[in-house]
Amino acid sequence: MPESRPAYYVTTPIYYVNDRPHIGHAYCTILADVLRRYHSMFGCETFFLTGVDEHGQKVEEAAKKRGLTPQQHCDEMQAHFRDLWPTLDISNDDFIRTTEPRHERVVKQALQQLFDSGDIYKGEYEGFYSQRVEKFFTEDELIDGKCPETGGEVQRIVEANYFFRMSRYQQRLIDHINANPDFIRPESRKNEVLGFLRKPLQDLCISRPKSRLSWGIELPFDSDYVTYVWFDALLNYVSVIGLFHDDPRFRKWWAVSTHLIGKDILTTHSVYWTTMLFALGLDMPRHIIAHGWWLVDNTKMSKSLGNVINPLAMRDKYGVDSLRYFLMREMVVGLDSDFSEESFLKRHNFELANDLGNLANRLVGFAAKQMGGVIPAPGTGSGHAADAEVMAMAAELPARVRGHVESLRVETAIETVMNFVRRLNRYVAETEPFKVIKTDPAAAGGAVYIALEGLRIALNLLWPVMPKKVENLLGALGGNSVVGYFDDLKWGGLVPGTALNLPEPPFPRFELPEFETRPAEAPAKADKAVADRANAAGGAKAEKAAGSQPSDGSSGAVASEHATFDDFLKIKLLVGTVLTAEPVPGSDKLLKLSVDLGEPAPRQIVAGIGDRFPVEKVPGSQVTVVANLKPRKVFGIMSEGMILAATDENGLSLIAPSGTPRKPGTRVG
RNA sequence: GGCGAAGUAGCUCAGUUGGUCAGAGCAGGCGGCUCAUAUCCGCCGUGUCGGGGGUUCAAAUCCCUCCUUCGCCA
């Protein structure tokens, strides 16, 4: 047996080639990169895979629209992802495109194997086809026998198709999830999957006749069909690492695989993919980790709301390292987080500039002035009790960081390091080398050495998060480089006498723009008299009274009875024209509306008016829409606004402009 | 409607298996230092741990119930 190192294999989803990268893609890929880099520092041999999904109807359509072949279209579009990653310091080992021969042959072989074993069978797919949206619907999805999206006519079509016997593996999957508590993380997602599995699984239709979709991988046993997207896409995780072609390589990586996914593709990975693997006689991946979404103003990003965060813009404005730091520091893996430039800048200024950057800058600046610009000799330290404390903290820091990373608490790992950085700043204040230098240069040198060495260790531990910046900084600290392994991160790596060279502060502060005036500031600054009176009265109570001046009219018990004019202005009321309306299945009064608000795309709005208002009378009506309500799901359908209506015992009327119809998007108020 | 998760200081959130768990950061106030990026360090928080009930010697931490928010339901 050759010497074996532990291994670690991490994947991102393959992103849909038609998409433009947004902050969510960047987050997932950076997270994968950070995990890969940490694990390599833990001593693991690592493999990191990302890529793009290139097949499917939408790609075919988009290409057609542009007058290109689908392949030409993909060749062009995939660059949006492939070229982005190096600029975010992503260290992926491979980049898979599902149109590559190395992938297609594995998909075909997998299909053939499942066909031969009877897990893929030909059956009848009964669907209802809507000419208008060129889509199939199941009987359950139809609404009164009409298309659920347009309310239009549908044709019942019985079409031969191939099915995967997913149902056969349901119990095995449930058992595996129960036996491996950290298989699907976080736990709430695991529960979600188990809940889903309480109902019997249907078999999965995995083919499309070429007459309807030709842009896909042909079934090896029936050239009239291509395989449908998921079956193709999911296999990327194993095709790249050698399934069917390089067994030792495949086994090595597959046994240690971690899939990072967005919560929107949880079922696909936890149910479709896992049952496919069972059927193929392969092991489960080690972990499936569903991360959360970046929200903007606590609202999901969407094109129609125009609030999509472009990672390139953030990188260009603030630098790749700050961007990576923020994304990793701010989000708890598995939960949603809010993205705002304000919180970004606060993290940058407080943690990177004030704490970390300033520590480097003050130490190097001091050494340059007082110590000949070189790393001083450690001697016997500063003679201060804090020496031992700092060195003990530094000694146990790698293990603590490793523990947090291994339990996916990346943000806690970072926080742990930053707490140590704060301890180092305190250490400098305690030992006061800038004073001590006048009386005891050796002790001052000892203090600076300890602080610098602590900084070196902290920087190494942050390398996976900010590789470029850390490498540069370590270079500035006496020409050091990143240690390969946590095990090598021992105290005393800095060589006394080597030159320090930090020409400028490593993390310049960014000016914080005025984001919004804070009510708390008003009494302190604008109303000194109130504050003084409060202080004179003494105690926390008085302070509280001063602090609760309802300067914006929205806080304080007194104001709660009335809405102020400002409150009213927060509600954006717009005139809209209803384009389509259809009942929501399973509900007796909800209607799904498509409403023109004069925006590029119509809004989808779910309204509870169906029991009082005939659905066929709604299209064409004008309505008043609350346009800036936070979008929410109603009965599983996203609703992007609210329709105003008045209901009493005589029925319901829509609240809308009377007389001449108004242009969609006209402001009401 | 079914299933699941969450509700902790002004803000963002930590709080393993019930017993220094009532905390951190930010914001605010006061003070100190000057090596440093108007940076750093120290001090200052009586918040019904969503409401109510229960179990226990002991609950933010377990149980019940209600309210609110969020997620999933191919």
XYZ file of C-alpha atoms (C1' of nucleotides) in Angstrom:
743
model
C 0.000 0.000 0.000
C 1.344 3.396 -0.904
C 1.225 6.039 1.732
C -2.355 7.237 1.785
C -3.495 10.699 2.628
C -7.092 11.469 3.452
C -9.002 12.836 0.491
C -11.687 15.448 -0.007
C -13.878 15.947 -3.068
C -16.159 18.953 -3.305
C -18.589 19.937 -6.049
C -20.785 22.887 -6.873
C -23.902 22.414 -8.946
C -23.293 22.748 -12.639
C -24.784 26.108 -13.401
C -27.299 26.532 -16.173
C -25.391 27.869 -19.127
C -28.104 30.384 -20.010
C -27.777 32.109 -16.650
C -25.643 35.129 -15.970
C -23.534 34.607 -12.844
C -24.916 36.369 -9.805
C -23.827 36.562 -6.201
C -25.440 33.212 -5.417
C -23.305 31.389 -7.972
C -20.265 33.211 -6.674
C -21.076 32.353 -3.065
C -21.456 28.638 -3.658
C -18.321 28.432 -5.738
C -16.277 30.478 -3.286
C -17.562 28.304 -0.440
C -16.424 25.214 -2.318
C -13.068 26.843 -2.923
C -12.650 27.807 0.722
C -13.532 24.294 1.855
C -11.115 22.834 -0.650
C -8.285 25.087 0.501
C -8.917 24.382 4.165
C -8.967 20.663 3.571
C -5.745 20.781 1.678
C -4.251 22.564 4.683
C -5.635 19.791 6.873
C -3.466 17.432 4.884
C -6.086 16.126 2.474
C -5.582 15.473 -1.157
C -8.387 17.469 -2.733
C -10.471 17.646 -5.874
C -12.831 20.489 -6.666
C -15.293 20.358 -9.531
C -17.604 22.945 -11.014
C -19.050 23.407 -14.477
C -22.095 24.144 -16.578
C -25.235 22.322 -17.615
C -25.724 22.786 -21.329
C -28.617 20.652 -22.473
C -32.336 21.236 -22.533
C -35.164 23.028 -24.163
C -34.307 26.522 -23.042
C -30.812 26.302 -24.460
C -32.209 25.049 -27.723
C -34.680 27.920 -27.851
C -32.159 30.577 -26.888
C -29.781 29.390 -29.577
C -32.525 29.408 -32.166
C -33.459 32.927 -31.239
C -29.888 34.027 -31.764
C -29.584 32.168 -35.045
C -26.864 29.895 -33.680
C -26.563 26.175 -33.226
C -27.038 25.104 -29.617
C -23.384 24.139 -29.455
C -22.256 27.546 -30.695
C -24.537 29.174 -28.167
C -23.112 27.057 -25.337
C -19.529 27.602 -26.403
C -20.127 31.293 -26.020
C -22.239 31.296 -22.865
C -20.109 28.930 -20.798
C -17.343 31.509 -20.809
C -19.399 33.698 -18.487
C -18.734 31.172 -15.758
C -15.438 29.711 -16.812
C -13.778 33.106 -17.153
C -15.269 34.490 -13.975
C -13.832 31.934 -11.581
C -10.142 32.740 -11.947
C -10.898 36.365 -11.177
C -12.452 35.268 -7.884
C -9.415 33.100 -7.108
C -11.397 29.908 -7.543
C -9.068 26.933 -7.640
C -11.278 24.334 -9.308
C -9.420 21.307 -10.622
C -11.803 20.719 -13.467
C -14.653 22.424 -15.277
C -17.241 20.131 -16.760
C -19.510 20.944 -19.671
C -22.247 18.387 -20.140
C -21.785 18.468 -23.902
C -18.267 17.086 -23.609
C -17.701 13.557 -24.958
C -16.142 12.398 -21.679
C -19.448 13.153 -19.992
C -21.795 11.940 -22.721
C -20.248 8.510 -22.900
C -20.707 8.000 -19.164
C -24.322 9.126 -19.335
C -24.954 6.683 -22.163
C -23.300 3.856 -20.342
C -25.304 4.573 -17.201
C -28.516 4.658 -19.218
C -27.655 1.384 -20.894
C -26.821 -0.279 -17.601
C -30.101 0.761 -16.021
C -32.003 -0.267 -19.129
C -30.373 -3.696 -19.053
C -31.101 -4.126 -15.366
C -34.731 -3.188 -15.810
C -34.541 0.040 -13.837
C -35.363 1.950 -16.954
C -38.468 0.842 -18.764
C -40.622 2.135 -21.555
C -43.990 3.347 -20.494
C -46.728 5.641 -21.492
C -46.428 9.203 -20.518
C -49.766 10.808 -20.417
C -49.590 14.499 -20.550
C -51.574 17.513 -21.458
C -49.808 19.694 -23.942
C -50.275 23.405 -24.107
C -49.514 24.720 -27.576
C -49.150 28.218 -26.250
C -46.362 27.577 -23.749
C -45.105 24.417 -25.473
C -45.167 22.487 -22.239
C -46.584 19.294 -20.834
C -48.651 19.165 -17.712
C -49.902 16.264 -15.671
C -53.582 15.833 -15.032
C -53.139 17.021 -11.457
C -51.571 20.233 -12.586
C -54.440 21.210 -14.864
C -57.034 23.607 -13.632
C -60.508 22.730 -14.737
C -58.893 20.920 -17.608
C -57.082 24.042 -18.734
C -53.440 25.068 -18.896
C -52.344 26.138 -15.401
C -50.155 28.900 -16.787
C -52.438 30.516 -19.328
C -55.838 28.985 -18.775
C -55.737 28.009 -22.445
C -56.734 24.790 -24.103
C -54.560 21.726 -23.713
C -54.383 18.565 -25.760
C -54.249 15.197 -24.111
C -51.301 13.392 -25.564
C -50.187 9.895 -24.797
C -46.554 9.544 -25.638
C -44.213 6.631 -25.212
C -41.327 7.553 -22.935
C -38.748 5.954 -20.715
C -39.032 5.886 -16.964
C -36.611 5.335 -14.149
C -37.860 3.084 -11.352
C -37.222 5.561 -8.597
C -39.942 4.044 -6.458
C -37.955 0.862 -6.035
C -35.323 2.602 -3.913
C -37.483 4.718 -1.679
C -37.076 2.641 1.478
C -33.338 2.234 1.017
C -33.019 5.968 0.726
C -35.044 6.603 3.877
C -32.890 4.083 5.731
C -29.689 5.664 4.516
C -30.775 9.138 5.576
C -31.759 7.896 9.012
C -28.556 5.941 9.451
C -26.365 8.894 8.445
C -27.489 11.970 10.330
C -24.992 14.243 8.598
C -25.759 13.009 5.096
C -28.106 15.890 4.306
C -27.305 19.142 6.011
C -28.515 21.288 7.589
C -30.922 19.197 9.586
C -33.981 21.179 8.587
C -33.308 20.183 4.974
C -32.931 16.579 5.989
C -36.354 16.756 7.602
C -37.724 18.292 4.469
C -36.502 15.360 2.399
C -37.804 12.817 4.884
C -41.144 14.588 4.776
C -41.133 14.387 1.028
C -40.391 10.671 1.231
C -43.396 9.965 3.405
C -45.483 9.924 0.256
C -44.903 7.151 -2.268
C -42.392 8.087 -4.944
C -43.484 8.059 -8.560
C -41.174 6.793 -11.217
C -39.299 9.479 -13.043
C -39.748 10.197 -16.729
C -36.243 10.549 -18.097
C -36.680 10.880 -21.847
C -38.036 13.214 -24.452
C -38.788 12.272 -28.025
C -36.446 14.010 -30.418
C -39.442 15.375 -32.261
C -39.927 17.719 -29.321
C -36.406 18.141 -27.993
C -33.295 17.278 -29.863
C -30.682 19.081 -27.761
C -29.730 16.334 -25.372
C -27.882 13.072 -25.040
C -29.374 10.332 -27.160
C -30.607 7.208 -25.425
C -28.226 4.398 -26.353
C -31.086 1.944 -26.708
C -33.486 4.149 -28.663
C -32.230 6.749 -31.086
C -35.613 8.440 -31.249
C -35.102 9.889 -27.786
C -32.769 12.060 -25.789
C -32.452 11.891 -22.035
C -34.070 14.582 -20.022
C -31.991 17.149 -18.199
C -31.569 15.871 -14.657
C -30.492 12.404 -15.551
C -27.791 13.900 -17.701
C -26.730 16.737 -15.427
C -26.405 14.877 -12.143
C -24.020 12.335 -13.582
C -21.390 15.057 -14.005
C -20.305 14.452 -10.425
C -19.145 10.952 -11.296
C -18.303 11.211 -14.980
C -15.463 13.612 -14.298
C -13.795 11.471 -11.655
C -13.685 8.377 -13.812
C -16.837 6.305 -13.424
C -16.682 3.327 -15.815
C -13.232 4.320 -17.041
C -10.857 4.699 -14.151
C -12.140 2.738 -11.238
C -9.398 3.435 -8.666
C -9.693 7.137 -9.309
C -13.439 7.027 -9.130
C -13.507 5.101 -5.861
C -10.950 7.336 -4.254
C -12.889 10.525 -4.810
C -16.421 9.256 -4.616
C -15.954 7.908 -1.119
C -15.204 11.416 0.157
C -17.622 13.495 -1.898
C -19.418 16.600 -0.721
C -22.082 18.208 -2.882
C -22.758 21.867 -2.231
C -26.149 22.817 -3.592
C -28.716 25.548 -3.339
C -31.828 24.689 -1.427
C -33.840 24.918 -4.637
C -32.321 21.707 -5.962
C -32.529 19.755 -2.733
C -35.050 17.188 -3.968
C -33.222 16.642 -7.186
C -30.040 15.764 -5.371
C -31.453 14.040 -2.313
C -34.016 11.927 -4.140
C -33.409 11.689 -7.887
C -29.657 11.513 -7.686
C -29.442 9.179 -4.726
C -31.906 6.674 -6.188
C -30.020 6.789 -9.482
C -26.886 5.885 -7.573
C -28.620 3.023 -5.789
C -29.802 1.685 -9.116
C -26.308 1.936 -10.559
C -24.962 0.008 -7.600
C -22.897 2.979 -6.421
C -22.413 4.420 -2.969
C -24.071 7.564 -1.741
C -22.107 10.784 -1.759
C -20.704 11.531 1.689
C -22.574 14.807 2.204
C -25.224 16.861 0.517
C -25.095 20.379 1.853
C -27.809 22.843 0.990
C -26.825 26.450 1.487
C -29.189 29.380 1.752
C -29.857 32.321 -0.481
C -28.533 35.819 -0.502
C -31.417 38.175 -0.033
C -31.407 41.847 -0.829
C -33.366 43.952 1.630
C -34.680 40.636 2.914
C -36.211 39.890 -0.459
C -35.167 37.216 -2.887
C -33.132 38.445 -5.800
C -35.017 38.384 -9.050
C -34.620 39.868 -12.467
C -38.056 41.423 -12.417
C -37.290 43.268 -9.193
C -33.991 44.425 -10.626
C -32.100 43.684 -7.425
C -29.687 41.052 -8.666
C -26.215 41.521 -7.195
C -23.456 41.182 -9.720
C -20.342 39.660 -8.152
C -18.129 41.326 -10.736
C -19.273 44.753 -9.671
C -18.518 43.964 -6.017
C -15.131 42.553 -6.909
C -14.214 45.580 -8.987
C -15.383 47.993 -6.357
C -13.969 46.388 -3.231
C -11.528 43.704 -4.306
C -11.780 39.967 -4.529
C -10.449 39.278 -1.028
C -12.931 41.532 0.718
C -15.733 40.021 -1.312
C -14.702 36.488 -0.407
C -14.257 37.489 3.217
C -17.662 39.085 3.424
C -19.519 36.201 1.800
C -17.852 33.631 4.036
C -18.010 35.707 7.205
C -21.571 36.902 6.907
C -23.483 33.795 5.931
C -24.103 30.785 8.130
C -23.955 27.810 5.799
C -27.511 26.603 5.302
C -29.294 29.812 6.266
C -30.287 32.812 4.220
C -28.381 36.047 4.604
C -29.045 39.587 3.630
C -26.636 41.206 1.227
C -26.192 44.911 1.587
C -23.366 47.192 0.730
C -23.630 48.677 4.189
C -22.966 45.401 5.967
C -20.246 44.623 3.427
C -18.453 47.879 4.168
C -18.865 47.451 7.895
C -17.264 44.031 7.801
C -14.482 45.374 5.667
C -13.795 48.457 7.733
C -14.188 47.015 11.209
C -12.678 43.603 10.760
C -10.276 43.783 7.844
C -9.141 47.410 8.009
C -9.326 48.302 11.701
C -8.466 44.974 13.279
C -6.365 42.949 10.863
C -4.886 45.507 8.481
C -4.185 48.030 11.178
C -2.433 45.432 13.312
C -0.022 44.676 10.487
C 0.413 48.309 9.697
C 1.108 49.458 13.253
C 3.616 46.682 13.896
C 5.508 47.150 10.673
C 5.357 50.914 11.019
C 6.811 50.746 14.494
C 9.540 48.311 13.504
C 10.445 50.510 10.561
C 10.919 53.525 12.792
C 12.454 51.981 15.863
C 13.915 48.638 14.899
C 15.633 49.155 11.605
C 12.733 47.774 9.601
C 13.472 44.164 10.426
C 11.843 41.472 12.509
C 13.244 41.882 16.031
C 14.759 39.062 18.058
C 12.226 37.283 20.283
C 14.650 37.288 23.205
C 12.793 36.335 26.335
C 9.611 38.029 25.206
C 8.135 41.178 26.640
C 8.342 40.029 30.233
C 4.584 40.453 30.388
C 2.235 37.696 31.527
C 0.307 38.085 28.282
C 3.153 36.460 26.347
C 2.259 33.008 27.530
C -1.434 33.592 27.004
C -0.989 34.720 23.401
C 1.338 31.849 22.608
C -1.064 29.345 24.123
C -3.933 30.761 22.088
C -1.866 30.596 18.926
C -0.987 26.992 19.647
C -4.562 25.831 19.895
C -5.972 28.055 17.185
C -5.423 25.706 14.210
C -7.299 22.856 15.875
C -10.184 25.135 16.774
C -10.410 26.534 13.254
C -10.269 23.042 11.841
C -13.092 21.878 14.101
C -15.318 24.732 12.963
C -14.571 24.191 9.293
C -15.227 20.490 9.550
C -18.614 21.169 11.048
C -19.202 23.719 8.286
C -19.143 26.681 10.625
C -17.015 28.714 8.269
C -18.223 31.978 9.738
C -17.300 30.793 13.231
C -13.886 29.668 12.048
C -13.242 33.146 10.707
C -14.604 34.764 13.835
C -12.283 32.638 15.942
C -9.266 33.893 14.025
C -10.466 37.478 14.171
C -10.925 37.242 17.914
C -7.308 36.251 18.134
C -6.363 39.235 15.989
C -8.232 41.445 18.456
C -6.336 39.771 21.258
C -3.101 40.718 19.494
C -4.160 44.347 19.303
C -4.871 44.216 23.009
C -1.508 42.558 23.565
C 0.245 45.499 21.940
C -1.682 47.873 24.191
C -0.762 45.823 27.248
C 2.948 45.472 26.509
C 3.372 48.988 25.082
C 6.523 48.294 23.062
C 6.446 51.893 21.793
C 7.037 53.050 25.366
C 9.193 50.200 26.542
C 11.621 50.729 23.648
C 13.020 53.746 25.463
C 14.043 51.789 28.515
C 14.256 48.143 27.484
C 14.720 47.623 23.734
C 15.014 43.860 24.112
C 11.639 43.565 25.809
C 10.074 45.840 23.195
C 11.540 43.632 20.487
C 10.191 40.571 22.234
C 6.704 42.044 22.296
C 6.800 42.999 18.623
C 8.077 39.564 17.713
C 5.224 37.864 19.550
C 2.621 40.108 17.979
C 4.065 39.628 14.500
C 4.310 35.893 14.934
C 0.710 35.758 16.137
C -0.258 37.732 13.069
C 1.624 35.290 10.853
C -0.339 32.403 12.307
C -3.665 34.227 11.993
C -2.933 35.073 8.370
C -2.126 31.488 7.522
C -5.427 30.416 8.989
C -7.227 32.930 6.792
C -5.474 31.909 3.604
C -8.347 29.770 2.309
C -10.661 32.758 2.599
C -8.369 35.429 1.148
C -5.553 33.625 -0.636
C -4.109 36.555 -2.585
C -4.134 39.068 0.204
C -2.689 36.639 2.711
C 0.113 35.634 0.387
C 1.004 39.270 -0.180
C 0.905 40.090 3.495
C 2.991 37.122 4.519
C 5.495 38.126 1.896
C 5.616 41.543 3.491
C 6.356 39.972 6.864
C 9.917 38.968 6.197
C 9.302 37.127 2.959
C 7.185 34.402 4.493
C 4.913 32.187 2.514
C 1.795 30.205 3.359
C 2.438 26.962 5.165
C 1.108 23.938 3.342
C -0.421 22.272 6.377
C -1.923 23.265 9.666
C 0.464 20.801 11.281
C 3.374 22.954 10.186
C 1.913 26.063 11.719
C 4.230 26.103 14.709
C 5.250 29.064 16.789
C 8.463 30.724 15.726
C 8.219 30.810 11.955
C 9.411 34.382 11.628
C 13.143 34.785 11.205
C 14.603 37.680 13.254
C 16.589 40.142 11.213
C 14.658 39.710 7.978
C 13.239 42.806 6.405
C 9.661 43.944 6.840
C 8.212 45.585 3.806
C 4.696 46.922 3.911
C 4.569 49.986 1.693
C 0.926 50.796 2.401
C -1.958 49.709 4.590
C -3.137 46.320 3.372
C -6.858 46.977 3.761
C -7.648 50.646 3.221
C -10.894 51.753 4.765
C -13.798 52.584 2.507
C -15.848 55.627 3.242
C -19.229 54.614 4.542
C -21.840 56.427 2.490
C -24.876 57.731 4.310
C -27.108 54.733 4.178
C -29.938 56.003 6.276
C -30.221 58.250 9.271
C -30.489 56.385 12.508
C -33.180 57.472 14.927
C -30.798 56.901 17.823
C -28.444 59.587 16.554
C -31.033 62.296 16.529
C -31.372 63.023 20.248
C -27.641 62.839 20.886
C -26.664 65.299 18.198
C -29.649 67.306 17.158
C -31.290 67.706 20.510
C -28.517 68.201 23.009
C -30.912 69.746 25.484
C -33.054 66.642 25.670
C -30.007 64.483 26.129
C -28.658 66.731 28.842
C -31.915 66.724 30.691
C -32.013 62.993 30.406
C -28.530 62.685 31.800
C -29.299 65.085 34.579
C -32.221 62.921 35.574
C -29.709 60.131 35.776
C -29.901 56.439 35.197
C -30.720 54.185 32.331
C -34.370 55.123 32.339
C -33.671 58.683 31.388
C -31.268 57.614 28.729
C -33.909 55.364 27.324
C -36.396 58.194 27.231
C -33.986 60.272 25.223
C -33.239 57.396 22.931
C -36.829 56.713 22.130
C -37.696 60.101 20.730
C -39.811 59.081 17.771
C -37.921 61.297 15.367
C -39.061 59.314 12.365
C -42.576 58.886 13.587
C -42.369 55.143 13.486
C -41.100 54.264 16.917
C -42.518 54.782 20.347
C -45.878 53.733 21.742
C -47.452 57.144 21.159
C -47.038 56.965 17.430
C -48.360 53.476 16.975
C -52.029 54.468 16.615
C -51.517 56.509 13.467
C -49.615 56.005 10.299
C -47.651 59.071 9.384
C -47.521 60.468 5.892
C -44.051 58.985 5.620
C -45.449 55.595 6.549
C -47.994 55.962 3.795
C -45.308 56.867 1.268
C -43.554 53.608 1.998
C -46.410 51.776 0.304
C -46.062 51.854 -3.446
C -49.465 51.645 -5.087
C -49.531 51.201 -8.854
C -52.239 50.752 -11.445
C -52.002 47.398 -13.155
C -53.833 45.630 -15.943
C -54.578 41.963 -15.423
C -53.352 39.930 -18.371
C -54.338 36.427 -17.305
C -56.057 34.808 -14.360
C -56.483 31.209 -13.333
C -57.497 29.354 -10.191
C -54.823 27.983 -7.915
C -55.181 24.215 -7.620
C -56.137 23.023 -4.178
C -57.501 26.353 -3.095
C -61.077 27.510 -3.370
C -60.533 31.206 -3.585
C -56.999 31.898 -4.745
C -56.368 33.124 -8.267
C -52.993 33.303 -9.934
C -52.831 36.541 -11.894
C -50.388 37.927 -14.341
C -50.460 41.709 -14.045
C -48.879 44.354 -16.245
C -47.414 47.135 -14.087
C -45.604 48.835 -16.919
C -42.467 46.867 -16.023
C -40.391 44.804 -18.449
C -42.111 41.621 -17.298
C -45.593 41.144 -15.881
C -45.875 40.413 -12.176
C -47.251 37.135 -10.909
C -49.677 37.850 -8.117
C -51.799 35.463 -6.111
C -55.042 37.020 -4.894
C -57.782 35.614 -2.678
C -60.679 36.878 -4.791
C -61.704 33.739 -6.658
C -64.675 32.829 -4.472
C -66.417 36.155 -5.056
C -65.190 37.166 -8.444
C -65.581 34.996 -11.544
C -62.182 34.074 -12.901
C -63.134 34.706 -16.512
C -64.043 38.334 -15.724
C -60.679 39.208 -14.279
C -58.395 39.423 -17.342
C -58.416 42.902 -18.812
C -59.500 44.524 -15.548
C -57.543 47.330 -14.051
C -56.502 46.896 -10.451
C -54.554 48.716 -7.784
C -51.478 46.779 -6.759
C -49.303 47.144 -3.694
C -46.117 46.889 -5.682
C -43.373 46.882 -3.058
C -44.670 44.176 -0.777
C -42.100 41.581 -0.019
C -42.750 38.694 -2.449
C -43.986 35.561 -0.755
C -45.139 32.127 -1.650
C -48.831 31.416 -1.444
C -49.749 27.777 -1.892
C -46.322 27.186 -3.306
C -46.718 29.945 -5.873
C -44.630 33.103 -5.726
C -46.751 36.202 -5.359
C -45.117 39.519 -6.181
C -47.701 41.959 -4.962
C -51.176 42.412 -3.582
C -54.441 43.398 -5.246
C -56.682 45.875 -3.444
C -60.304 44.836 -3.184
C -63.322 45.581 -1.039
C -65.563 42.759 0.130
C -68.838 42.784 1.989
C -71.862 40.511 2.122
C -72.906 41.640 -1.352
C -69.718 40.550 -3.048
C -66.372 41.931 -4.010
C -65.165 44.890 -6.026
C -61.671 45.515 -7.217
C -60.342 48.896 -6.214
C -59.259 50.527 -9.429
C -59.259 53.881 -11.234
C -62.667 54.726 -12.569
C -63.362 56.116 -16.002
C -60.570 56.131 -18.512
C -58.164 53.219 -18.060
C -54.779 54.354 -16.748
C -51.440 53.317 -18.069
C -50.053 50.282 -16.219
C -47.506 51.470 -13.690
C -49.264 54.775 -12.911
C -48.652 55.671 -9.288
C -51.661 55.826 -6.980
C -51.671 58.104 -3.984
C -54.640 22.551 4.146
C -50.356 18.771 5.496
C -45.285 18.488 7.257
C -41.008 21.147 9.142
C -38.022 25.312 11.198
C -37.585 29.751 13.772
C -39.064 33.995 17.273
C -32.800 36.066 22.683
C -30.279 43.628 24.044
C -31.809 49.620 19.299
C -29.523 46.393 14.941
C -27.173 41.442 13.299
C -26.958 37.254 15.815
C -24.070 33.146 19.684
C -26.064 30.175 23.309
C -23.717 21.308 22.622
C -26.751 16.849 26.165
C -31.682 21.702 31.412
C -27.740 23.915 36.671
C -22.137 31.163 36.357
C -26.396 30.929 29.640
C -28.399 35.842 30.132
C -23.693 36.668 25.929
C -20.657 38.738 21.318
C -20.166 42.266 17.421
C -22.275 46.889 15.675
C -24.583 51.479 17.186
C -24.478 55.046 21.664
C -21.884 57.305 26.231
C -17.376 58.114 29.174
C -12.134 57.473 29.789
C -6.947 55.973 28.200
C -2.851 55.466 24.602
C -0.259 57.461 20.378
C 3.239 52.441 17.263
C -1.018 52.476 13.670
C -5.707 53.139 8.291
C -9.892 59.573 12.684
C -7.060 53.405 13.873
C -6.098 50.590 19.084
C -7.286 49.624 24.520
C -10.601 49.990 29.017
C -15.412 50.880 31.388
C -21.062 51.366 30.842
C -26.769 46.863 28.970
C -32.601 45.106 34.833
C -33.406 42.574 27.651
C -40.972 39.596 30.613
C -34.742 34.853 26.228
C -42.666 35.711 21.218
C -47.489 35.075 24.928
C -49.706 31.575 28.368
C -49.617 26.926 30.966
C -46.829 22.540 32.657
C -42.570 19.031 34.162
C -38.214 19.774 37.596
C -34.601 21.205 43.373
C -33.325 23.924 38.683
C -35.533 25.896 31.791
C -33.873 30.538 26.811
C -32.655 25.175 26.964
C -37.895 19.554 27.911
C -43.682 19.075 27.197
C -48.579 21.428 25.824
C -51.088 25.536 23.717
C -51.651 30.173 21.257
C -49.520 34.219 18.192
C -46.044 35.688 14.353
C -42.474 34.689 10.520
C -40.142 31.405 7.162
C -39.390 26.766 4.322
C -41.140 22.236 1.645
C -45.516 19.826 -0.649
C -42.114 16.507 -7.648
